[in-house]
């Protein structure tokens, strides 16, 4: 009952620190829906190696599990969902009074 | 307040120039991330889940108004207009961009603040009592000693590559507000035959293997402080394990070697090195530092305006009941400014709020602000007669929540909303607990209660010493929260006991409600706090409430 292989390459941008994903065109996108989804393990590892060699643009590349949807890749684990969405809606609002 | 010497200022400037050059070399590609990472961490710069995070030390939790205004300016100029105060008396900026960080550090340097030794396997920011120099029960102000330790430990050549991080806390009062027993070294001022000295506690720590510190020396004369600390750290540096990160803290060293053995080694090392410490010079330096901390001269004041306001304004009365602590001088109070408005992120303050607090400190608080490990701000010296006006200003800025020491005064670590190490969120759990019990109007009835939440086993939220501790874990891809009960971070320190299986994100708030309803049903009146009841009846009634009712619901 092995899960179908589906991963994206993700990292943080070196300058801004923001979460980015490797796009189809081998660039970096801030929208996971535009990320390249790899369904082949070898292709994913190759893409990761290429991306990780790019140390002037990104930090901490790794492969993250996704599932394919019609609009694009969607995280399967909540950690990746938080990386996509940013802090919980409430946590994003600083103290604004009682 | 302590003012840096020229030496300190030159040191900071040089350090910032070095880091500016390192950032430039990273940005132009001459440094790899592997090379750069230890350099940025040495300067307090982490890479978190969504962005970089800059952690700035607030030594012994003391700030002056200019420093707080500078923090406000930095958060506005280079971040998103707020900062997050942590349990380590640090402030964290959650959204800096790498090219801006050298400017942020320079701005901090203008007011004598920095991010050195907020990371890495070094002696970290020394934490201290946020009520220092104001608490009615204090023997002596611990901050001059904390500053002495900071000077001794900063860039100490022997201690830059310890087996693991090393945290020291110091208190000058019998009431322990600094959780000394959860630190690598805890120092508690005590008196013996009329002279002040320290009880030295070693090997405390939370995290994966929580342990309370043990007394290694019941009484250490003040003059021996530095050589004795150096002897402990040197012993640990040799004996501590470097083979396994999870066994590297001094708590494990003490646990594996036994307190007696460690004590013998420390005492032997102490005897060896003490003669090389110039104790007269240390005393002179201590006296020089202490002069900077001289308590403000507080004029005699009348209290009548305070009593009138209490009689006429129930909201003010309620706030002054919870958020004012007795001051050593009659006519004064210690104000706890809650950064825990119901539904707000515990420990966050906007730049506007920081400026408001700075102004209040300037006008009504002798220019002193403290940051507590409970993630609140403190005005340590305010005349009671000025409290009504202080309250009205705080209220206008969302800073007058009457909840210090109550349920919603929750410690929560950043958890998965920010932290790269997190296994679950903690901030939204705190927010929902606060708003839920606010809706039920129960928190004043429940009374003194400390809830502490961590988003992973590292225990930055001190959950082991919460009366109710909550630990967020990832169980098979689902956020799961384990509960501990009966923890205590004071002089009667205790580690909480696990109740049993954890609860999902949706179940955790109702689970806490079941615990608290059980407490309300079983207490012998309002005087019996949650912790007292737990100590009297133990875990089982709470377990029954947590798990049996669930089974009953499911049936
Ligand atoms: C957000 C980035 C953070 C990272 C990467 C981080 C990392 C860690 C790690 C790895 C540990 C376990 C260390 C050990 O037990 O040896 C730890 C423990 C701890 N951290 Fe953090 N932490 C972070 C944030 C915080 C914050 C925000 C606070 C204060 C609110 C904090 C205060 C503490 C405390 C009190 C402990 C427990 C230390 C002990 O074991 O006694 N940390 N942290
Ligand atoms: S306890 Fe874990 S999740 Fe919380 S701040 Fe510490 S390392 Fe991050």
XYZ file of C-alpha atoms and ligand atoms in Angstrom:
704
model
C 0.000 0.000 0.000
C 2.785 2.402 -0.862
C 1.796 6.024 -1.223
C 2.284 7.448 -4.693
C 5.508 9.441 -4.849
C 4.790 13.167 -5.094
C 7.252 15.749 -3.862
C 8.310 19.324 -4.396
C 11.645 21.003 -3.696
C 11.331 23.711 -1.068
C 13.704 26.074 0.735
C 13.941 29.530 2.271
C 15.117 32.448 0.161
C 18.566 33.592 1.233
C 17.810 37.321 1.337
C 14.253 37.471 2.618
C 14.143 34.159 4.460
C 10.691 33.554 2.951
C 9.454 30.110 1.959
C 9.973 29.271 -1.713
C 9.364 26.295 -3.973
C 11.185 25.178 -7.090
C 9.056 25.970 -10.126
C 8.632 24.115 -13.406
C 11.155 26.457 -14.999
C 13.797 25.702 -12.342
C 13.273 29.122 -10.766
C 11.872 29.849 -7.296
C 8.243 30.701 -6.676
C 6.438 31.954 -3.584
C 3.283 30.142 -4.641
C 3.247 26.413 -3.993
C 0.615 26.005 -6.706
C 3.304 26.903 -9.228
C 5.797 24.420 -7.799
C 7.114 21.567 -9.906
C 5.668 18.302 -8.619
C 7.954 15.298 -9.011
C 6.359 11.895 -9.199
C 9.617 10.151 -9.912
C 12.122 9.718 -7.083
C 15.189 10.042 -9.232
C 13.983 13.198 -10.934
C 13.180 14.672 -7.518
C 16.652 13.882 -6.154
C 18.263 15.405 -9.219
C 16.209 18.553 -8.909
C 17.088 18.761 -5.222
C 20.793 18.419 -5.968
C 20.604 21.152 -8.603
C 18.657 23.410 -6.286
C 20.934 22.834 -3.309
C 23.955 23.760 -5.401
C 22.396 27.174 -5.811
C 23.641 28.489 -2.475
C 23.545 32.148 -3.492
C 19.758 32.219 -3.665
C 18.291 29.760 -1.167
C 18.976 28.039 2.139
C 17.991 24.625 3.457
C 16.569 22.843 0.390
C 14.655 19.636 0.963
C 11.934 17.505 -0.603
C 8.448 17.909 0.832
C 5.502 15.547 0.383
C 2.557 16.899 -1.587
C -0.513 15.578 -3.256
C -1.512 16.602 -6.734
C -4.736 18.572 -7.037
C -6.320 20.288 -9.984
C -5.001 23.687 -8.988
C -1.527 22.418 -8.092
C 0.473 20.701 -5.330
C -1.061 20.629 -1.878
C 0.833 19.762 1.347
C 0.013 16.431 2.961
C 1.499 17.330 6.349
C 0.405 20.231 8.537
C 3.953 21.567 8.872
C 4.154 22.128 5.128
C 0.689 23.650 5.190
C 1.868 26.162 7.810
C 4.930 26.907 5.723
C 2.599 27.655 2.843
C 0.081 29.699 4.853
C 2.274 31.553 7.351
C 1.376 31.873 11.033
C -2.212 30.945 11.979
C -4.607 33.764 11.173
C -4.928 34.749 14.792
C -1.224 34.466 15.492
C -0.469 36.906 12.716
C -2.298 39.737 14.443
C -0.190 41.342 17.123
C -1.677 42.457 20.434
C -4.252 45.054 19.547
C -5.960 45.530 22.771
C -8.470 43.989 25.090
C 20.742 51.179 34.879
C 24.034 49.765 33.827
C 25.855 51.853 31.222
C 28.417 50.232 28.989
C 32.032 51.224 29.337
C 34.032 52.380 26.327
C 35.488 48.908 26.199
C 32.043 47.335 25.844
C 30.990 49.844 23.189
C 34.155 49.326 21.156
C 33.691 45.578 21.430
C 30.101 45.786 20.177
C 30.983 48.087 17.302
C 33.784 45.830 16.183
C 31.607 42.769 16.463
C 28.888 44.414 14.367
C 31.389 45.458 11.709
C 32.627 41.883 11.489
C 29.120 40.592 11.064
C 28.290 43.219 8.444
C 31.240 41.970 6.414
C 30.164 38.356 6.923
C 26.638 39.100 5.702
C 28.044 40.847 2.646
C 30.231 37.847 1.894
C 27.287 35.508 2.274
C 25.142 37.634 -0.036
C 27.799 37.845 -2.730
C 28.283 34.089 -2.573
C 31.791 33.968 -1.105
C 30.492 32.225 2.009
C 28.377 29.075 1.827
C 25.487 28.539 4.216
C 27.558 25.940 6.109
C 30.222 28.575 6.684
C 27.785 31.367 7.445
C 25.348 29.554 9.723
C 27.564 29.441 12.848
C 28.464 33.095 12.283
C 24.862 34.245 12.093
C 23.878 32.130 15.084
C 26.665 33.734 17.120
C 24.912 36.994 16.395
C 21.439 35.820 17.333
C 20.163 35.313 13.784
C 18.117 32.152 13.260
C 16.339 30.898 10.182
C 12.825 29.952 11.215
C 9.843 28.453 9.475
C 8.757 31.494 7.455
C 11.636 33.912 7.805
C 14.765 34.845 9.691
C 14.431 35.620 13.380
C 16.701 37.970 15.297
C 16.952 37.254 19.015
C 18.102 40.156 21.146
C 19.211 39.713 24.733
C 17.714 41.902 27.417
C 20.334 41.386 30.094
C 18.745 40.421 33.409
C 15.461 41.678 31.974
C 16.151 45.390 32.516
C 15.451 48.072 29.920
C 15.471 51.838 30.007
C 12.962 53.896 27.999
C 15.464 54.715 25.235
C 16.177 51.050 24.730
C 12.512 50.139 24.568
C 11.871 52.982 22.100
C 14.733 51.676 19.998
C 13.179 48.210 19.968
C 9.948 49.850 18.808
C 11.794 51.691 16.054
C 13.590 48.548 14.902
C 10.399 46.534 14.745
C 8.757 49.285 12.729
C 11.601 49.963 10.375
C 12.871 46.485 9.627
C 10.174 44.128 10.876
C 6.383 44.094 10.977
C 5.752 46.534 13.773
C 5.877 44.149 16.686
C 8.273 42.134 18.787
C 7.907 38.949 20.788
C 9.153 38.767 24.387
C 10.291 35.301 25.423
C 10.770 33.200 28.539
C 14.496 33.846 28.368
C 14.124 37.607 28.760
C 14.894 38.085 25.110
C 12.959 39.899 22.413
C 12.599 38.223 19.048
C 11.961 39.947 15.736
C 10.188 37.487 13.476
C 10.528 39.013 10.012
C 13.917 40.586 9.379
C 15.531 40.269 5.966
C 19.154 39.261 5.883
C 20.564 42.390 4.209
C 18.936 44.561 6.924
C 20.258 42.680 9.931
C 23.596 44.554 10.198
C 21.657 47.830 10.344
C 19.393 46.389 13.024
C 22.405 45.366 15.079
C 23.943 48.816 14.714
C 20.672 50.365 15.847
C 20.664 48.077 18.871
C 24.269 48.995 19.575
C 23.270 52.660 19.811
C 21.428 51.821 23.027
C 23.815 49.159 24.299
C 21.775 46.163 23.174
C 22.997 43.207 21.166
C 22.290 39.644 20.166
C 25.552 38.069 21.284
C 25.371 34.720 23.049
C 21.677 34.335 22.438
C 22.541 31.158 20.568
C 25.211 28.494 20.419
C 26.926 26.328 22.984
C 27.965 29.199 25.186
C 26.826 30.816 28.400
C 23.583 32.475 27.369
C 21.903 35.674 28.481
C 21.829 35.573 32.293
C 18.252 35.857 33.499
C 17.173 37.474 36.704
C 14.260 38.526 38.879
C 11.975 40.949 37.041
C 11.034 42.461 40.417
C 14.679 43.113 41.317
C 15.286 46.154 43.540
C 11.556 46.503 44.119
C 10.336 43.257 45.708
C 9.450 43.532 49.358
C 11.179 40.251 50.220
C 14.509 40.925 48.518
C 17.873 40.446 50.264
C 19.855 42.291 47.581
C 19.514 43.344 43.957
C 20.751 40.347 41.906
C 21.472 42.386 38.768
C 24.976 43.614 39.640
C 25.951 39.956 39.985
C 24.196 39.133 36.738
C 26.147 41.899 35.012
C 29.393 40.655 36.550
C 28.596 37.186 35.207
C 27.763 38.646 31.811
C 31.137 40.404 31.644
C 32.967 37.285 32.784
C 31.150 34.986 30.358
C 30.959 37.135 27.201
C 33.505 35.813 24.735
C 35.181 33.822 27.530
C 37.804 31.942 25.474
C 37.419 28.674 27.370
C 33.651 28.598 27.099
C 32.770 29.290 23.448
C 32.448 25.616 22.562
C 30.831 23.988 25.538
C 29.219 20.574 25.066
C 25.875 22.417 24.911
C 24.189 25.731 25.654
C 24.496 26.944 29.231
C 21.901 28.994 31.072
C 22.304 30.812 34.368
C 19.547 32.423 36.410
C 19.986 34.522 39.528
C 17.610 35.796 42.158
C 18.101 37.983 45.196
C 14.849 37.011 46.911
C 13.642 33.969 48.818
C 10.618 33.924 46.471
C 11.991 32.461 43.298
C 10.587 34.291 40.283
C 13.346 33.151 37.926
C 12.820 29.365 37.934
C 16.392 28.885 39.186
C 15.905 25.134 39.513
C 15.295 24.733 35.789
C 18.658 26.258 34.833
C 22.108 24.803 34.288
C 23.165 26.959 37.195
C 20.716 28.666 39.514
C 21.898 31.191 42.070
C 19.691 32.110 45.019
C 20.816 34.733 47.416
C 20.705 33.586 51.025
C 22.010 34.914 54.312
C 24.296 33.102 56.696
C 25.257 34.683 59.998
C 24.150 38.023 58.646
C 26.245 37.950 55.451
C 24.794 37.500 52.015
C 25.954 34.706 49.749
C 24.556 32.323 47.196
C 22.970 28.943 47.287
C 24.349 27.357 44.127
C 22.067 24.980 42.265
C 23.329 22.936 39.372
C 21.954 20.608 36.738
C 18.425 21.837 36.260
C 16.839 21.921 32.846
C 13.641 21.154 31.022
C 13.554 19.879 27.467
C 13.599 16.210 26.569
C 14.791 15.072 30.002
C 13.399 17.478 32.581
C 15.304 17.703 35.845
C 15.270 20.025 38.807
C 18.630 21.422 39.821
C 20.398 20.178 42.946
C 22.249 22.206 45.529
C 25.958 21.840 44.910
C 27.000 24.483 47.447
C 24.633 25.607 50.183
C 26.485 28.840 50.824
C 28.961 30.517 48.536
C 30.472 33.777 49.746
C 29.856 36.549 47.254
C 33.610 37.054 46.748
C 33.964 33.487 45.429
C 31.228 33.770 42.820
C 33.326 33.950 39.644
C 35.954 31.324 40.467
C 33.218 28.964 41.620
C 31.166 29.463 38.459
C 34.306 29.035 36.402
C 35.072 25.808 38.277
C 31.593 24.448 37.503
C 31.717 25.365 33.831
C 35.295 24.089 33.445
C 34.351 20.781 35.085
C 31.354 20.471 32.800
C 33.432 21.421 29.763
C 35.667 18.384 30.400
C 33.109 15.950 31.788
C 30.057 16.824 29.689
C 29.210 14.464 26.853
C 29.930 15.539 23.330
C 28.951 12.223 21.750
C 25.215 12.730 22.049
C 23.500 16.098 21.789
C 20.612 14.878 23.914
C 22.917 13.909 26.749
C 25.134 16.952 26.585
C 23.497 19.343 29.047
C 25.000 19.581 32.520
C 21.819 18.064 33.965
C 22.846 14.759 32.359
C 26.477 15.197 33.457
C 25.271 15.572 37.040
C 22.790 12.739 36.677
C 25.302 10.293 35.185
C 28.266 11.143 37.401
C 26.346 11.830 40.570
C 26.191 15.125 42.415
C 28.909 14.091 44.900
C 31.462 13.305 42.220
C 30.720 16.508 40.326
C 30.924 18.471 43.567
C 34.340 16.970 44.386
C 35.673 17.875 40.959
C 34.239 21.380 41.144
C 35.634 21.996 44.610
C 39.059 20.698 43.542
C 39.058 22.908 40.478
C 37.847 25.820 42.564
C 40.735 25.370 45.019
C 43.106 25.319 42.073
C 41.893 28.438 40.296
C 40.583 30.635 43.102
C 44.076 32.018 43.903
C 44.334 33.306 40.335
C 41.194 35.358 40.655
C 41.901 38.771 42.031
C 39.016 38.887 44.430
C 39.753 42.478 45.441
C 39.557 43.585 41.831
C 36.315 41.635 41.433
C 34.901 43.329 44.527
C 35.941 46.705 43.179
C 34.327 45.939 39.831
C 31.212 44.726 41.582
C 31.068 47.959 43.541
C 31.481 49.928 40.307
C 28.661 47.970 38.672
C 26.452 48.153 41.748
C 26.651 51.942 41.660
C 24.843 51.813 38.303
C 22.032 49.841 39.862
C 21.561 52.084 42.823
C 17.892 52.000 43.676
C 16.055 55.158 42.652
C 15.320 57.591 45.437
C 11.592 57.291 45.869
C 9.991 60.324 47.477
C 7.413 59.919 50.228
C 3.962 59.913 48.661
C 0.366 59.749 49.782
C -1.904 56.961 48.674
C -5.258 58.655 48.858
C -5.873 58.974 45.090
C -5.224 55.281 44.778
C -7.760 54.317 47.415
C -10.345 56.686 45.964
C -9.934 55.160 42.513
C -10.195 51.663 43.932
C -13.382 52.563 45.722
C -14.976 54.180 42.673
C -13.838 52.138 39.709
C -14.394 48.370 39.822
C -12.319 47.782 36.666
C -9.380 49.606 38.202
C -9.860 47.698 41.439
C -9.841 44.397 39.622
C -6.695 45.332 37.698
C -4.887 46.552 40.785
C -5.859 43.343 42.605
C -4.162 41.155 40.021
C -1.464 43.276 38.391
C 0.075 45.172 41.317
C 2.621 43.543 43.612
C 3.787 44.929 46.945
C 6.827 47.193 46.727
C 9.482 47.387 49.407
C 8.698 51.065 49.871
C 5.384 52.150 51.308
C 3.234 54.080 48.865
C 4.661 52.306 45.799
C 3.701 49.300 43.768
C 5.160 47.020 41.107
C 3.032 47.083 37.960
C 2.751 44.027 35.744
C 1.732 45.126 32.258
C -0.033 42.165 30.740
C 0.990 41.222 27.196
C -1.797 38.639 27.360
C -4.948 40.461 26.328
C -7.535 37.737 25.789
C -6.985 36.376 22.306
C -3.668 38.148 21.749
C -0.372 36.382 21.116
C 1.304 35.932 24.520
C 4.409 38.094 24.704
C 3.800 40.178 21.581
C 3.920 43.952 21.810
C 3.403 46.374 18.946
C 5.864 49.183 18.445
C 3.170 51.594 19.569
C 2.712 49.664 22.779
C 6.454 49.618 23.387
C 6.563 53.379 23.060
C 3.619 53.768 25.422
C 5.345 51.675 28.054
C 8.586 53.619 27.550
C 6.722 56.871 28.120
C 4.964 55.579 31.217
C 8.277 54.404 32.621
C 9.762 57.812 31.963
C 6.936 59.772 33.547
C 5.797 57.518 36.343
C 8.273 54.683 36.711
C 11.744 56.107 37.434
C 12.798 55.229 33.887
C 12.814 51.489 34.523
C 11.179 48.678 32.582
C 11.568 44.978 33.130
C 10.819 42.001 30.940
C 9.553 38.988 32.833
C 10.157 35.378 31.880
C 6.381 35.129 31.961
C 6.350 37.294 28.830
C 4.996 40.455 30.415
C 6.471 43.907 30.953
C 6.967 45.371 34.407
C 7.162 48.901 35.778
C 8.960 48.201 39.032
C 8.607 51.524 40.866
C 5.294 53.334 40.491
C 3.683 55.505 43.163
C 0.284 54.039 43.999
C -1.226 57.492 43.632
C -0.193 57.473 39.952
C -1.738 54.111 39.207
C -5.143 55.443 38.097
C -3.541 57.493 35.322
C -1.100 54.718 34.414
C -4.058 52.354 34.209
C -6.057 54.645 31.947
C -3.159 54.998 29.523
C -2.502 51.275 29.494
C -6.174 50.621 28.918
C -6.245 52.829 25.853
C -3.465 50.766 24.350
C -4.798 47.322 25.104
C -2.319 46.822 27.921
C -4.556 46.833 30.978
C -5.838 43.278 31.035
C -6.419 42.313 34.659
C -5.009 38.819 34.459
C -1.484 38.664 35.903
C -1.092 35.260 37.519
C -4.454 34.044 36.249
C -5.461 31.460 33.680
C -4.994 33.645 30.605
C -1.535 34.824 31.715
C -0.205 31.921 29.697
C 3.376 31.279 28.677
C 3.430 29.973 25.120
C 6.505 29.392 23.000
C 6.327 30.397 19.315
C 5.523 26.814 18.319
C 4.713 25.941 14.748
C 3.536 29.430 13.927
C 7.189 30.470 13.790
C 9.635 27.887 15.061
C 11.400 25.522 12.689
C 11.786 22.887 15.404
C 8.130 22.800 16.410
C 6.013 19.677 16.257
C 2.722 21.540 16.846
C 1.324 25.014 17.340
C 1.214 26.594 20.780
C 0.134 30.221 20.264
C -3.405 29.450 19.015
C -3.939 27.025 21.908
C -3.096 29.853 24.311
C -5.384 32.226 22.428
C -8.292 29.826 22.461
C -7.885 28.977 26.127
C -7.878 32.683 26.973
C -10.935 33.548 24.906
C -12.839 30.433 25.923
C -12.519 31.058 29.663
C -13.112 34.769 29.156
C -16.428 33.850 27.566
C -17.238 31.601 30.520
C -16.197 34.420 32.902
C -14.415 31.835 35.007
C -10.827 32.957 35.287
C -11.190 35.221 38.325
C -13.141 32.502 40.097
C -10.475 29.919 39.281
C -7.807 32.201 40.727
C -4.015 31.759 40.604
C -3.090 29.414 37.795
C -0.077 28.984 35.560
C -0.629 27.370 32.188
C 2.520 26.898 30.118
C 2.610 25.610 26.555
C 5.497 24.311 24.439
C 5.309 23.399 20.761
C 7.883 20.631 21.032
C 9.911 18.631 23.486
C 12.515 21.400 23.852
C 10.202 22.964 26.400
C 10.854 26.633 25.691
C 7.377 27.280 27.105
C 8.406 25.692 30.455
C 5.438 23.320 30.328
C 6.994 20.963 32.913
C 6.744 23.651 35.569
C 3.256 24.853 34.655
C 0.462 24.063 37.108
C -1.038 22.860 33.869
C 1.553 22.092 31.226
C 0.704 21.480 27.593
C 3.144 19.911 25.165
C 2.350 19.877 21.453
C 3.523 16.844 19.504
C 3.171 15.413 16.044
C 1.522 12.020 16.355
C 1.217 10.425 12.952
C 0.815 13.742 11.162
C -1.747 15.112 13.629
C -1.165 17.845 16.218
C -1.514 16.175 19.613
C -1.311 17.803 23.030
C -0.064 16.079 26.171
C -1.048 17.454 29.546
C 1.023 17.548 32.731
C -0.347 18.674 36.076
C 1.194 19.932 39.288
C 4.361 21.535 37.969
C 5.736 24.527 39.835
C 8.543 26.911 38.894
C 8.962 28.683 42.239
C 11.118 27.946 45.272
C 8.914 24.854 45.786
C 9.766 23.677 42.274
C 8.172 20.488 40.995
C 7.860 18.823 37.616
C 4.359 18.150 36.393
C 2.963 14.619 36.042
C 1.641 13.360 32.731
C -2.072 12.677 32.765
C -2.033 10.072 30.002
C -2.715 10.032 26.278
C -2.778 13.357 24.480
C -5.624 15.345 22.934
C -6.131 16.716 19.457
C -6.137 20.436 18.686
C -9.954 20.420 18.808
C -10.047 18.500 22.097
C -7.430 20.342 24.111
C -9.490 23.344 25.262
C -12.441 21.181 26.414
C -9.954 18.887 28.172
C -8.516 21.824 30.143
C -12.043 22.883 30.989
C -12.772 19.423 32.430
C -9.668 19.702 34.610
C -10.665 23.108 35.892
C -14.282 22.152 36.552
C -12.962 19.235 38.581
C -10.800 21.642 40.530
C -13.732 23.978 41.206
C -15.854 21.065 42.405
C -13.193 19.666 44.725
C -11.589 22.738 46.257
C -12.197 23.702 49.876
C -13.086 27.274 49.082
C -11.433 29.963 47.019
C -8.288 30.058 49.138
C -7.363 26.593 47.984
C -5.617 27.166 44.665
C -5.428 24.691 41.827
C -1.900 23.727 42.844
C -2.924 23.192 46.477
C -5.784 20.965 45.428
C -3.534 18.980 43.132
C -1.057 18.471 45.965
C -3.841 17.352 48.275
C -5.681 14.953 45.978
C -3.170 14.016 43.286
C -3.680 13.112 39.702
C -6.461 10.549 39.745
C -9.593 12.732 40.011
C -8.274 14.801 37.116
C -7.488 11.713 35.113
C -10.981 10.453 35.699
C -12.406 13.755 34.507
C -10.163 13.752 31.463
C -10.553 10.220 30.262
C -13.675 8.665 31.780
C -16.023 11.371 30.694
C -14.617 10.909 27.204
C -15.408 7.226 27.315
C -18.848 8.122 28.657
C -19.390 10.633 25.834
C -18.348 8.082 23.271
C -20.626 5.409 24.735
C 12.379 29.941 17.835
C 13.580 29.423 17.761
C 14.100 28.542 18.841
C 14.949 27.521 18.659
C 15.576 27.096 17.365
C 15.151 26.944 19.961
C 15.942 25.844 20.215
C 15.910 25.168 21.398
C 16.420 23.872 21.602
C 17.073 22.998 20.560
C 16.208 23.555 22.903
C 16.561 22.279 23.589
C 17.888 22.421 24.135
C 18.272 21.343 25.088
O 17.437 20.870 25.848
O 19.443 21.008 25.093
C 15.575 24.687 23.511
C 15.224 24.770 24.840
C 14.761 25.916 25.435
N 14.533 27.123 24.836
Fe 14.524 27.386 22.866
N 14.439 27.618 20.872
C 13.781 28.611 20.232
C 12.951 29.539 20.799
C 12.871 29.759 22.149
C 12.032 30.744 22.719
C 11.150 31.686 21.951
C 12.200 30.655 24.052
C 11.490 31.450 25.084
C 10.154 31.668 24.946
C 13.161 29.640 24.309
C 13.607 29.250 25.545
C 14.059 27.985 25.777
C 13.996 27.324 27.036
C 13.543 27.941 28.343
C 14.436 26.024 26.824
C 14.524 24.931 27.842
C 15.918 24.873 28.284
C 16.125 23.787 29.236
O 16.190 22.645 28.819
O 16.271 24.097 30.411
N 13.547 29.117 23.123
N 15.402 25.652 22.580
S 9.592 24.474 22.540
Fe 10.061 23.729 20.528
S 8.490 24.712 19.280
Fe 8.615 25.876 21.130
S 10.080 27.493 20.651
Fe 11.177 25.810 21.646
S 12.027 24.678 20.001
Fe 10.382 25.927 19.139
